């Protein structure tokens, strides 16, 4: 890198840093909500020994008996991974995302953690009926302590407690404005619960929350990330793709236009590929952040397109 490139990079990173703190001061705040809330009360019931009540040190939860968090994505591979996970519910904590509460196995797995980060969960969208069904299912099915993490950014002031009055569900916000600047500042913000790992998928938010809570091994299941598979452009110049999930039961999916959820406007090829690139870059950031904490992120999804993490032995 030449001297002029270094100067330009320094100026850009300085500007991004100043902008980040200004936006946070106006739109959000500087509280570590995830760290203050700590782990789900009772999540380690029957596991903790004398004096193992847990504490927070340097923005990271410490002193808990379980060191492993399994984060469950919605990729098609989760269908074959769930039976094995249901047999190993005693040696790790679980984090579910998006519409997993609609699955009948939700009450068998009893995840102590749940993350919603897509705008469709707090803003009007074409998926409002399905989202309403999710909240009804979650409210009625949860009979164990569970922490639900939601975006701090909530311009319409959606009332999560109104749709989830279940007292066993604890609602904790996470910060949503992303920092783009000096890597050392980025990790400093991460450790204090002020950063955002919302690089493009809810799984990345889950990874960050798990690291902030002090888990030393974060396992990923159902994170196929085959986001370039089946891409095509139809006769109306619309970018299309067949999106598949574990709950599709293997049914072939027809290609549909790729739309942003809120508002539902079409992606162009350029904008879609730019978001996919940012998503995969985010996995590299989280890999390096985990290493800085002495933690590991392990990709347990066979056939996953993520190349940033170590893979579990098959």
PDB file of C-alpha atoms in Angstrom:
ATOM      1  CA  UNK A   1       0.000   0.000   0.000  1.00  0.00           C
ATOM      2  CA  UNK A   2       1.393   3.362  -1.029  1.00  0.00           C
ATOM      3  CA  UNK A   3       1.653   6.356   1.301  1.00  0.00           C
ATOM      4  CA  UNK A   4      -1.234   8.137  -0.446  1.00  0.00           C
ATOM      5  CA  UNK A   5      -3.432   5.041  -0.094  1.00  0.00           C
ATOM      6  CA  UNK A   6      -2.603   4.853   3.609  1.00  0.00           C
ATOM      7  CA  UNK A   7      -3.519   8.514   4.090  1.00  0.00           C
ATOM      8  CA  UNK A   8      -6.804   8.080   2.229  1.00  0.00           C
ATOM      9  CA  UNK A   9      -7.597   5.000   4.302  1.00  0.00           C
ATOM     10  CA  UNK A  10      -6.797   6.851   7.531  1.00  0.00           C
ATOM     11  CA  UNK A  11      -9.057   9.749   6.568  1.00  0.00           C
ATOM     12  CA  UNK A  12     -11.901   7.417   5.568  1.00  0.00           C
ATOM     13  CA  UNK A  13     -11.652   5.358   8.761  1.00  0.00           C
ATOM     14  CA  UNK A  14     -11.526   8.498  10.892  1.00  0.00           C
ATOM     15  CA  UNK A  15     -14.616   9.887   9.159  1.00  0.00           C
ATOM     16  CA  UNK A  16     -16.466   6.570   9.562  1.00  0.00           C
ATOM     17  CA  UNK A  17     -15.572   6.491  13.267  1.00  0.00           C
ATOM     18  CA  UNK A  18     -16.843  10.021  13.904  1.00  0.00           C
ATOM     19  CA  UNK A  19     -19.997   9.287  11.897  1.00  0.00           C
ATOM     20  CA  UNK A  20     -20.646   6.076  13.840  1.00  0.00           C
ATOM     21  CA  UNK A  21     -20.525   7.757  17.252  1.00  0.00           C
ATOM     22  CA  UNK A  22     -22.680  10.640  16.001  1.00  0.00           C
ATOM     23  CA  UNK A  23     -25.341   8.305  14.628  1.00  0.00           C
ATOM     24  CA  UNK A  24     -25.286   6.146  17.753  1.00  0.00           C
ATOM     25  CA  UNK A  25     -25.749   9.223  19.944  1.00  0.00           C
ATOM     26  CA  UNK A  26     -28.772  10.337  17.913  1.00  0.00           C
ATOM     27  CA  UNK A  27     -30.465   7.055  16.876  1.00  0.00           C
ATOM     28  CA  UNK A  28     -29.464   4.554  19.560  1.00  0.00           C
ATOM     29  CA  UNK A  29     -27.390   4.809  22.753  1.00  0.00           C
ATOM     30  CA  UNK A  30     -24.252   3.358  24.342  1.00  0.00           C
ATOM     31  CA  UNK A  31     -25.675   0.663  26.614  1.00  0.00           C
ATOM     32  CA  UNK A  32     -24.549  -2.951  26.491  1.00  0.00           C
ATOM     33  CA  UNK A  33     -28.013  -4.503  26.644  1.00  0.00           C
ATOM     34  CA  UNK A  34     -26.886  -8.040  25.819  1.00  0.00           C
ATOM     35  CA  UNK A  35     -24.068  -8.004  28.363  1.00  0.00           C
ATOM     36  CA  UNK A  36     -26.220  -6.447  31.091  1.00  0.00           C
ATOM     37  CA  UNK A  37     -28.957  -9.026  30.597  1.00  0.00           C
ATOM     38  CA  UNK A  38     -26.443 -11.891  30.677  1.00  0.00           C
ATOM     39  CA  UNK A  39     -27.410 -15.449  30.021  1.00  0.00           C
ATOM     40  CA  UNK A  40     -30.957 -16.708  30.173  1.00  0.00           C
ATOM     41  CA  UNK A  41     -31.890 -17.313  33.830  1.00  0.00           C
ATOM     42  CA  UNK A  42     -32.175 -21.027  34.449  1.00  0.00           C
ATOM     43  CA  UNK A  43     -30.641 -22.006  31.106  1.00  0.00           C
ATOM     44  CA  UNK A  44     -27.958 -23.975  32.954  1.00  0.00           C
ATOM     45  CA  UNK A  45     -30.289 -25.362  35.611  1.00  0.00           C
ATOM     46  CA  UNK A  46     -28.935 -28.620  36.919  1.00  0.00           C
ATOM     47  CA  UNK A  47     -25.557 -27.954  35.302  1.00  0.00           C
ATOM     48  CA  UNK A  48     -24.030 -25.326  37.530  1.00  0.00           C
ATOM     49  CA  UNK A  49     -21.891 -26.290  40.451  1.00  0.00           C
ATOM     50  CA  UNK A  50     -21.320 -24.395  43.720  1.00  0.00           C
ATOM     51  CA  UNK A  51     -20.314 -20.809  43.145  1.00  0.00           C
ATOM     52  CA  UNK A  52     -20.960 -20.974  39.394  1.00  0.00           C
ATOM     53  CA  UNK A  53     -23.413 -18.108  39.218  1.00  0.00           C
ATOM     54  CA  UNK A  54     -21.689 -16.324  36.328  1.00  0.00           C
ATOM     55  CA  UNK A  55     -20.290 -12.831  36.000  1.00  0.00           C
ATOM     56  CA  UNK A  56     -19.378 -10.255  33.392  1.00  0.00           C
ATOM     57  CA  UNK A  57     -15.758  -9.331  32.798  1.00  0.00           C
ATOM     58  CA  UNK A  58     -14.628  -6.981  30.060  1.00  0.00           C
ATOM     59  CA  UNK A  59     -18.043  -7.085  28.451  1.00  0.00           C
ATOM     60  CA  UNK A  60     -17.937 -10.892  28.210  1.00  0.00           C
ATOM     61  CA  UNK A  61     -19.953 -13.285  30.349  1.00  0.00           C
ATOM     62  CA  UNK A  62     -17.747 -15.699  32.303  1.00  0.00           C
ATOM     63  CA  UNK A  63     -17.978 -18.434  34.887  1.00  0.00           C
ATOM     64  CA  UNK A  64     -20.710 -20.598  33.376  1.00  0.00           C
ATOM     65  CA  UNK A  65     -20.548 -24.397  33.083  1.00  0.00           C
ATOM     66  CA  UNK A  66     -21.550 -24.666  29.437  1.00  0.00           C
ATOM     67  CA  UNK A  67     -19.042 -23.465  26.888  1.00  0.00           C
ATOM     68  CA  UNK A  68     -20.851 -24.396  23.665  1.00  0.00           C
ATOM     69  CA  UNK A  69     -23.663 -22.618  21.867  1.00  0.00           C
ATOM     70  CA  UNK A  70     -25.345 -24.218  18.852  1.00  0.00           C
ATOM     71  CA  UNK A  71     -26.788 -21.614  16.483  1.00  0.00           C
ATOM     72  CA  UNK A  72     -29.454 -23.013  14.165  1.00  0.00           C
ATOM     73  CA  UNK A  73     -29.892 -21.432  10.748  1.00  0.00           C
ATOM     74  CA  UNK A  74     -32.793 -22.161   8.421  1.00  0.00           C
ATOM     75  CA  UNK A  75     -30.859 -23.798   5.586  1.00  0.00           C
ATOM     76  CA  UNK A  76     -32.106 -27.098   4.103  1.00  0.00           C
ATOM     77  CA  UNK A  77     -29.306 -29.066   5.795  1.00  0.00           C
ATOM     78  CA  UNK A  78     -30.881 -28.448   9.221  1.00  0.00           C
ATOM     79  CA  UNK A  79     -33.510 -31.095   8.409  1.00  0.00           C
ATOM     80  CA  UNK A  80     -30.877 -33.841   8.594  1.00  0.00           C
ATOM     81  CA  UNK A  81     -28.988 -32.256  11.490  1.00  0.00           C
ATOM     82  CA  UNK A  82     -31.923 -31.775  13.885  1.00  0.00           C
ATOM     83  CA  UNK A  83     -32.408 -35.455  14.879  1.00  0.00           C
ATOM     84  CA  UNK A  84     -28.826 -35.686  16.111  1.00  0.00           C
ATOM     85  CA  UNK A  85     -29.066 -32.357  17.921  1.00  0.00           C
ATOM     86  CA  UNK A  86     -32.219 -33.478  19.733  1.00  0.00           C
ATOM     87  CA  UNK A  87     -30.202 -36.367  21.170  1.00  0.00           C
ATOM     88  CA  UNK A  88     -27.546 -33.976  22.543  1.00  0.00           C
ATOM     89  CA  UNK A  89     -29.583 -31.278  24.251  1.00  0.00           C
ATOM     90  CA  UNK A  90     -27.754 -31.660  27.565  1.00  0.00           C
ATOM     91  CA  UNK A  91     -24.238 -30.668  26.519  1.00  0.00           C
ATOM     92  CA  UNK A  92     -24.856 -27.298  24.835  1.00  0.00           C
ATOM     93  CA  UNK A  93     -27.199 -24.349  24.739  1.00  0.00           C
ATOM     94  CA  UNK A  94     -29.301 -23.645  21.669  1.00  0.00           C
ATOM     95  CA  UNK A  95     -30.134 -20.504  19.759  1.00  0.00           C
ATOM     96  CA  UNK A  96     -32.916 -20.484  17.165  1.00  0.00           C
ATOM     97  CA  UNK A  97     -33.777 -17.815  14.620  1.00  0.00           C
ATOM     98  CA  UNK A  98     -36.603 -16.557  12.441  1.00  0.00           C
ATOM     99  CA  UNK A  99     -39.520 -19.006  12.054  1.00  0.00           C
ATOM    100  CA  UNK A 100     -38.156 -21.980  14.010  1.00  0.00           C
ATOM    101  CA  UNK A 101     -40.867 -21.575  16.676  1.00  0.00           C
ATOM    102  CA  UNK A 102     -43.412 -22.762  14.096  1.00  0.00           C
ATOM    103  CA  UNK A 103     -41.665 -26.142  13.920  1.00  0.00           C
ATOM    104  CA  UNK A 104     -43.055 -28.911  16.142  1.00  0.00           C
ATOM    105  CA  UNK A 105     -39.503 -29.647  17.337  1.00  0.00           C
ATOM    106  CA  UNK A 106     -39.253 -26.190  18.878  1.00  0.00           C
ATOM    107  CA  UNK A 107     -40.738 -27.469  22.155  1.00  0.00           C
ATOM    108  CA  UNK A 108     -38.420 -30.497  22.098  1.00  0.00           C
ATOM    109  CA  UNK A 109     -35.245 -28.501  21.596  1.00  0.00           C
ATOM    110  CA  UNK A 110     -36.359 -25.742  24.014  1.00  0.00           C
ATOM    111  CA  UNK A 111     -33.811 -23.132  22.855  1.00  0.00           C
ATOM    112  CA  UNK A 112     -32.755 -20.750  25.619  1.00  0.00           C
ATOM    113  CA  UNK A 113     -31.988 -18.060  23.026  1.00  0.00           C
ATOM    114  CA  UNK A 114     -33.796 -16.722  19.972  1.00  0.00           C
ATOM    115  CA  UNK A 115     -32.865 -13.958  17.507  1.00  0.00           C
ATOM    116  CA  UNK A 116     -35.015 -11.909  15.144  1.00  0.00           C
ATOM    117  CA  UNK A 117     -33.232  -9.311  13.024  1.00  0.00           C
ATOM    118  CA  UNK A 118     -35.126  -9.055   9.744  1.00  0.00           C
ATOM    119  CA  UNK A 119     -37.179  -5.848   9.388  1.00  0.00           C
ATOM    120  CA  UNK A 120     -40.254  -7.921   8.530  1.00  0.00           C
ATOM    121  CA  UNK A 121     -40.520  -8.862  12.217  1.00  0.00           C
ATOM    122  CA  UNK A 122     -41.175  -5.290  13.306  1.00  0.00           C
ATOM    123  CA  UNK A 123     -42.337  -3.470  10.171  1.00  0.00           C
ATOM    124  CA  UNK A 124     -45.284  -3.913   7.821  1.00  0.00           C
ATOM    125  CA  UNK A 125     -44.455  -6.331   5.006  1.00  0.00           C
ATOM    126  CA  UNK A 126     -45.969  -8.948   2.716  1.00  0.00           C
ATOM    127  CA  UNK A 127     -45.102 -11.522   5.406  1.00  0.00           C
ATOM    128  CA  UNK A 128     -47.184  -9.900   8.168  1.00  0.00           C
ATOM    129  CA  UNK A 129     -49.604 -12.841   8.524  1.00  0.00           C
ATOM    130  CA  UNK A 130     -46.817 -15.365   8.894  1.00  0.00           C
ATOM    131  CA  UNK A 131     -45.000 -13.094  11.335  1.00  0.00           C
ATOM    132  CA  UNK A 132     -48.169 -12.761  13.407  1.00  0.00           C
ATOM    133  CA  UNK A 133     -48.443 -16.570  13.422  1.00  0.00           C
ATOM    134  CA  UNK A 134     -44.865 -16.810  14.647  1.00  0.00           C
ATOM    135  CA  UNK A 135     -45.552 -14.530  17.603  1.00  0.00           C
ATOM    136  CA  UNK A 136     -48.712 -16.483  18.497  1.00  0.00           C
ATOM    137  CA  UNK A 137     -46.792 -19.759  18.386  1.00  0.00           C
ATOM    138  CA  UNK A 138     -43.876 -18.404  20.392  1.00  0.00           C
ATOM    139  CA  UNK A 139     -46.152 -16.882  23.005  1.00  0.00           C
ATOM    140  CA  UNK A 140     -48.176 -20.069  23.417  1.00  0.00           C
ATOM    141  CA  UNK A 141     -45.422 -22.686  23.189  1.00  0.00           C
ATOM    142  CA  UNK A 142     -42.626 -21.283  25.347  1.00  0.00           C
ATOM    143  CA  UNK A 143     -42.845 -22.957  28.769  1.00  0.00           C
ATOM    144  CA  UNK A 144     -39.182 -22.480  29.705  1.00  0.00           C
ATOM    145  CA  UNK A 145     -37.004 -19.366  30.234  1.00  0.00           C
ATOM    146  CA  UNK A 146     -35.980 -17.915  26.884  1.00  0.00           C
ATOM    147  CA  UNK A 147     -34.257 -14.694  25.843  1.00  0.00           C
ATOM    148  CA  UNK A 148     -35.398 -13.099  22.596  1.00  0.00           C
ATOM    149  CA  UNK A 149     -32.967 -10.660  20.967  1.00  0.00           C
ATOM    150  CA  UNK A 150     -34.470  -8.008  18.708  1.00  0.00           C
ATOM    151  CA  UNK A 151     -33.188  -4.989  16.809  1.00  0.00           C
ATOM    152  CA  UNK A 152     -32.788  -1.771  18.766  1.00  0.00           C
ATOM    153  CA  UNK A 153     -33.712   0.036  15.549  1.00  0.00           C
ATOM    154  CA  UNK A 154     -37.501   0.154  15.619  1.00  0.00           C
ATOM    155  CA  UNK A 155     -38.756   3.285  13.799  1.00  0.00           C
ATOM    156  CA  UNK A 156     -42.444   2.331  14.008  1.00  0.00           C
ATOM    157  CA  UNK A 157     -42.092   1.549  17.740  1.00  0.00           C
ATOM    158  CA  UNK A 158     -43.357  -1.994  17.326  1.00  0.00           C
ATOM    159  CA  UNK A 159     -44.385  -3.325  20.742  1.00  0.00           C
ATOM    160  CA  UNK A 160     -42.832  -6.774  21.145  1.00  0.00           C
ATOM    161  CA  UNK A 161     -44.235  -7.165  24.647  1.00  0.00           C
ATOM    162  CA  UNK A 162     -47.775  -6.599  23.386  1.00  0.00           C
ATOM    163  CA  UNK A 163     -47.514  -9.602  21.025  1.00  0.00           C
ATOM    164  CA  UNK A 164     -45.391 -11.636  23.464  1.00  0.00           C
ATOM    165  CA  UNK A 165     -46.894 -11.203  26.952  1.00  0.00           C
ATOM    166  CA  UNK A 166     -45.499 -14.602  27.995  1.00  0.00           C
ATOM    167  CA  UNK A 167     -43.468 -13.788  31.172  1.00  0.00           C
ATOM    168  CA  UNK A 168     -40.956 -16.564  30.412  1.00  0.00           C
ATOM    169  CA  UNK A 169     -39.791 -14.681  27.310  1.00  0.00           C
ATOM    170  CA  UNK A 170     -37.250 -12.002  28.127  1.00  0.00           C
ATOM    171  CA  UNK A 171     -36.838  -9.377  25.372  1.00  0.00           C
ATOM    172  CA  UNK A 172     -33.371  -7.844  24.939  1.00  0.00           C
ATOM    173  CA  UNK A 173     -32.361  -5.388  22.184  1.00  0.00           C
ATOM    174  CA  UNK A 174     -29.077  -5.517  20.290  1.00  0.00           C
ATOM    175  CA  UNK A 175     -27.472  -2.564  18.527  1.00  0.00           C
ATOM    176  CA  UNK A 176     -28.018  -2.393  14.800  1.00  0.00           C
ATOM    177  CA  UNK A 177     -25.875   0.401  13.391  1.00  0.00           C
ATOM    178  CA  UNK A 178     -22.745  -1.082  11.869  1.00  0.00           C
ATOM    179  CA  UNK A 179     -19.306   0.383  12.422  1.00  0.00           C
ATOM    180  CA  UNK A 180     -17.004   0.595   9.416  1.00  0.00           C
ATOM    181  CA  UNK A 181     -13.615   1.930  10.339  1.00  0.00           C
ATOM    182  CA  UNK A 182     -10.532   0.895  12.301  1.00  0.00           C
ATOM    183  CA  UNK A 183     -10.495  -2.825  13.098  1.00  0.00           C
ATOM    184  CA  UNK A 184      -9.179  -2.190  16.634  1.00  0.00           C
ATOM    185  CA  UNK A 185     -12.096   0.172  17.330  1.00  0.00           C
ATOM    186  CA  UNK A 186     -14.537  -2.307  15.799  1.00  0.00           C
ATOM    187  CA  UNK A 187     -13.446  -5.079  18.164  1.00  0.00           C
ATOM    188  CA  UNK A 188     -13.417  -2.634  21.111  1.00  0.00           C
ATOM    189  CA  UNK A 189     -17.063  -1.855  20.327  1.00  0.00           C
ATOM    190  CA  UNK A 190     -17.891  -5.550  19.911  1.00  0.00           C
ATOM    191  CA  UNK A 191     -16.487  -6.426  23.339  1.00  0.00           C
ATOM    192  CA  UNK A 192     -18.675  -3.752  24.938  1.00  0.00           C
ATOM    193  CA  UNK A 193     -21.854  -4.794  23.200  1.00  0.00           C
ATOM    194  CA  UNK A 194     -21.989  -1.607  21.134  1.00  0.00           C
ATOM    195  CA  UNK A 195     -21.176  -2.993  17.721  1.00  0.00           C
ATOM    196  CA  UNK A 196     -23.415  -4.732  15.244  1.00  0.00           C
ATOM    197  CA  UNK A 197     -22.726  -8.012  13.483  1.00  0.00           C
ATOM    198  CA  UNK A 198     -25.770  -7.648  11.254  1.00  0.00           C
ATOM    199  CA  UNK A 199     -23.711  -8.172   8.101  1.00  0.00           C
ATOM    200  CA  UNK A 200     -26.612  -9.695   6.188  1.00  0.00           C
ATOM    201  CA  UNK A 201     -27.921 -12.737   8.030  1.00  0.00           C
ATOM    202  CA  UNK A 202     -29.500 -13.351  11.424  1.00  0.00           C
ATOM    203  CA  UNK A 203     -26.997 -16.152  12.086  1.00  0.00           C
ATOM    204  CA  UNK A 204     -24.191 -13.597  12.316  1.00  0.00           C
ATOM    205  CA  UNK A 205     -26.107 -11.691  14.982  1.00  0.00           C
ATOM    206  CA  UNK A 206     -26.494 -14.980  16.834  1.00  0.00           C
ATOM    207  CA  UNK A 207     -22.770 -15.667  16.646  1.00  0.00           C
ATOM    208  CA  UNK A 208     -21.985 -12.232  18.051  1.00  0.00           C
ATOM    209  CA  UNK A 209     -24.493 -12.583  20.889  1.00  0.00           C
ATOM    210  CA  UNK A 210     -23.051 -15.992  21.792  1.00  0.00           C
ATOM    211  CA  UNK A 211     -19.521 -14.576  21.919  1.00  0.00           C
ATOM    212  CA  UNK A 212     -20.671 -11.609  23.979  1.00  0.00           C
ATOM    213  CA  UNK A 213     -22.261 -14.023  26.458  1.00  0.00           C
ATOM    214  CA  UNK A 214     -18.939 -15.791  26.878  1.00  0.00           C
ATOM    215  CA  UNK A 215     -19.392 -19.012  24.909  1.00  0.00           C
ATOM    216  CA  UNK A 216     -16.010 -20.358  23.846  1.00  0.00           C
ATOM    217  CA  UNK A 217     -17.298 -22.639  21.091  1.00  0.00           C
ATOM    218  CA  UNK A 218     -20.029 -21.507  18.729  1.00  0.00           C
ATOM    219  CA  UNK A 219     -21.339 -24.231  16.419  1.00  0.00           C
ATOM    220  CA  UNK A 220     -23.285 -23.438  13.253  1.00  0.00           C
ATOM    221  CA  UNK A 221     -25.984 -25.739  11.894  1.00  0.00           C
ATOM    222  CA  UNK A 222     -28.226 -25.157   8.887  1.00  0.00           C
ATOM    223  CA  UNK A 223     -26.081 -22.339   7.496  1.00  0.00           C
ATOM    224  CA  UNK A 224     -25.788 -23.626   3.925  1.00  0.00           C
ATOM    225  CA  UNK A 225     -25.410 -20.108   2.489  1.00  0.00           C
ATOM    226  CA  UNK A 226     -25.890 -21.397  -1.063  1.00  0.00           C
ATOM    227  CA  UNK A 227     -26.895 -17.887  -1.997  1.00  0.00           C
ATOM    228  CA  UNK A 228     -25.549 -18.048  -5.545  1.00  0.00           C
ATOM    229  CA  UNK A 229     -27.128 -21.401  -6.364  1.00  0.00           C
ATOM    230  CA  UNK A 230     -29.877 -21.265  -8.980  1.00  0.00           C
ATOM    231  CA  UNK A 231     -29.566 -17.568  -9.751  1.00  0.00           C
ATOM    232  CA  UNK A 232     -31.161 -16.571 -13.039  1.00  0.00           C
ATOM    233  CA  UNK A 233     -32.658 -13.555 -14.777  1.00  0.00           C
ATOM    234  CA  UNK A 234     -36.132 -13.927 -16.294  1.00  0.00           C
ATOM    235  CA  UNK A 235     -37.562 -12.407 -19.460  1.00  0.00           C
ATOM    236  CA  UNK A 236     -38.519  -9.253 -17.570  1.00  0.00           C
ATOM    237  CA  UNK A 237     -34.921  -8.715 -16.402  1.00  0.00           C
ATOM    238  CA  UNK A 238     -35.798  -9.734 -12.836  1.00  0.00           C
ATOM    239  CA  UNK A 239     -33.200 -11.520 -10.731  1.00  0.00           C
ATOM    240  CA  UNK A 240     -34.704 -14.849  -9.624  1.00  0.00           C
ATOM    241  CA  UNK A 241     -33.704 -17.662  -7.321  1.00  0.00           C
ATOM    242  CA  UNK A 242     -35.184 -20.799  -5.774  1.00  0.00           C
ATOM    243  CA  UNK A 243     -34.861 -20.201  -2.028  1.00  0.00           C
ATOM    244  CA  UNK A 244     -34.919 -23.369   0.076  1.00  0.00           C
ATOM    245  CA  UNK A 245     -35.265 -23.936   3.841  1.00  0.00           C
ATOM    246  CA  UNK A 246     -35.139 -26.969   6.115  1.00  0.00           C
ATOM    247  CA  UNK A 247     -38.920 -26.868   6.622  1.00  0.00           C
ATOM    248  CA  UNK A 248     -39.579 -27.317   2.893  1.00  0.00           C
ATOM    249  CA  UNK A 249     -39.345 -31.099   3.436  1.00  0.00           C
ATOM    250  CA  UNK A 250     -37.306 -31.535   0.281  1.00  0.00           C
ATOM    251  CA  UNK A 251     -40.003 -30.114  -1.985  1.00  0.00           C
ATOM    252  CA  UNK A 252     -38.547 -28.545  -5.130  1.00  0.00           C
ATOM    253  CA  UNK A 253     -38.898 -24.771  -5.055  1.00  0.00           C
ATOM    254  CA  UNK A 254     -39.757 -22.696  -8.097  1.00  0.00           C
ATOM    255  CA  UNK A 255     -37.581 -19.732  -8.933  1.00  0.00           C
ATOM    256  CA  UNK A 256     -39.077 -16.471  -7.737  1.00  0.00           C
ATOM    257  CA  UNK A 257     -37.976 -12.850  -8.107  1.00  0.00           C
ATOM    258  CA  UNK A 258     -35.503 -11.893  -5.387  1.00  0.00           C
ATOM    259  CA  UNK A 259     -37.075  -9.035  -3.439  1.00  0.00           C
ATOM    260  CA  UNK A 260     -36.003  -6.991  -0.478  1.00  0.00           C
ATOM    261  CA  UNK A 261     -38.432  -7.707   2.329  1.00  0.00           C
ATOM    262  CA  UNK A 262     -38.947  -4.111   3.471  1.00  0.00           C
ATOM    263  CA  UNK A 263     -39.833  -2.482   1.156  1.00  0.00           C
ATOM    264  CA  UNK A 264     -40.463  -5.357  -1.318  1.00  0.00           C
ATOM    265  CA  UNK A 265     -38.497  -3.945  -4.240  1.00  0.00           C
ATOM    266  CA  UNK A 266     -36.463  -6.147  -6.613  1.00  0.00           C
ATOM    267  CA  UNK A 267     -32.729  -6.644  -6.258  1.00  0.00           C
ATOM    268  CA  UNK A 268     -30.526  -6.015  -9.245  1.00  0.00           C
ATOM    269  CA  UNK A 269     -27.723  -8.460  -9.906  1.00  0.00           C
ATOM    270  CA  UNK A 270     -25.191  -5.839  -8.777  1.00  0.00           C
ATOM    271  CA  UNK A 271     -26.974  -4.999  -5.517  1.00  0.00           C
ATOM    272  CA  UNK A 272     -27.584  -8.655  -4.664  1.00  0.00           C
ATOM    273  CA  UNK A 273     -23.970  -9.683  -5.251  1.00  0.00           C
ATOM    274  CA  UNK A 274     -22.769  -6.682  -3.220  1.00  0.00           C
ATOM    275  CA  UNK A 275     -24.896  -7.802  -0.247  1.00  0.00           C
ATOM    276  CA  UNK A 276     -23.713 -11.405  -0.571  1.00  0.00           C
ATOM    277  CA  UNK A 277     -20.082 -10.231  -0.624  1.00  0.00           C
ATOM    278  CA  UNK A 278     -20.671  -8.161   2.527  1.00  0.00           C
ATOM    279  CA  UNK A 279     -22.298 -11.153   4.222  1.00  0.00           C
ATOM    280  CA  UNK A 280     -19.294 -13.393   3.579  1.00  0.00           C
ATOM    281  CA  UNK A 281     -16.909 -10.608   4.629  1.00  0.00           C
ATOM    282  CA  UNK A 282     -18.852 -10.444   7.880  1.00  0.00           C
ATOM    283  CA  UNK A 283     -18.060 -14.082   8.579  1.00  0.00           C
ATOM    284  CA  UNK A 284     -14.349 -13.280   8.241  1.00  0.00           C
ATOM    285  CA  UNK A 285     -14.755 -10.394  10.711  1.00  0.00           C
ATOM    286  CA  UNK A 286     -16.519 -12.650  13.217  1.00  0.00           C
ATOM    287  CA  UNK A 287     -13.859 -15.330  12.799  1.00  0.00           C
ATOM    288  CA  UNK A 288     -11.129 -12.836  13.655  1.00  0.00           C
ATOM    289  CA  UNK A 289     -13.144 -11.366  16.524  1.00  0.00           C
ATOM    290  CA  UNK A 290     -13.715 -14.823  18.026  1.00  0.00           C
ATOM    291  CA  UNK A 291      -9.983 -15.557  17.782  1.00  0.00           C
ATOM    292  CA  UNK A 292      -9.234 -12.299  19.632  1.00  0.00           C
ATOM    293  CA  UNK A 293     -11.370 -13.624  22.513  1.00  0.00           C
ATOM    294  CA  UNK A 294      -9.791 -17.070  22.482  1.00  0.00           C
ATOM    295  CA  UNK A 295     -13.074 -18.526  21.180  1.00  0.00           C
ATOM    296  CA  UNK A 296     -13.866 -20.702  18.161  1.00  0.00           C
ATOM    297  CA  UNK A 297     -16.639 -20.670  15.589  1.00  0.00           C
ATOM    298  CA  UNK A 298     -17.090 -24.128  14.086  1.00  0.00           C
ATOM    299  CA  UNK A 299     -19.113 -24.700  10.933  1.00  0.00           C
ATOM    300  CA  UNK A 300     -20.984 -27.982  11.425  1.00  0.00           C
ATOM    301  CA  UNK A 301     -23.050 -27.625   8.235  1.00  0.00           C
ATOM    302  CA  UNK A 302     -22.077 -30.091   5.544  1.00  0.00           C
ATOM    303  CA  UNK A 303     -21.839 -28.475   2.128  1.00  0.00           C
ATOM    304  CA  UNK A 304     -21.883 -24.943   3.543  1.00  0.00           C
ATOM    305  CA  UNK A 305     -20.451 -22.276   1.283  1.00  0.00           C
ATOM    306  CA  UNK A 306     -18.886 -20.396   4.198  1.00  0.00           C
ATOM    307  CA  UNK A 307     -15.112 -20.683   3.990  1.00  0.00           C
ATOM    308  CA  UNK A 308     -14.190 -18.444   6.935  1.00  0.00           C
ATOM    309  CA  UNK A 309     -14.527 -20.932   9.819  1.00  0.00           C
ATOM    310  CA  UNK A 310     -13.001 -24.238  10.718  1.00  0.00           C
ATOM    311  CA  UNK A 311     -15.215 -27.179   9.808  1.00  0.00           C
ATOM    312  CA  UNK A 312     -16.338 -29.947  12.089  1.00  0.00           C
ATOM    313  CA  UNK A 313     -14.870 -33.354  11.356  1.00  0.00           C
ATOM    314  CA  UNK A 314     -17.256 -35.479   9.318  1.00  0.00           C
TER     315      UNK A 314
END
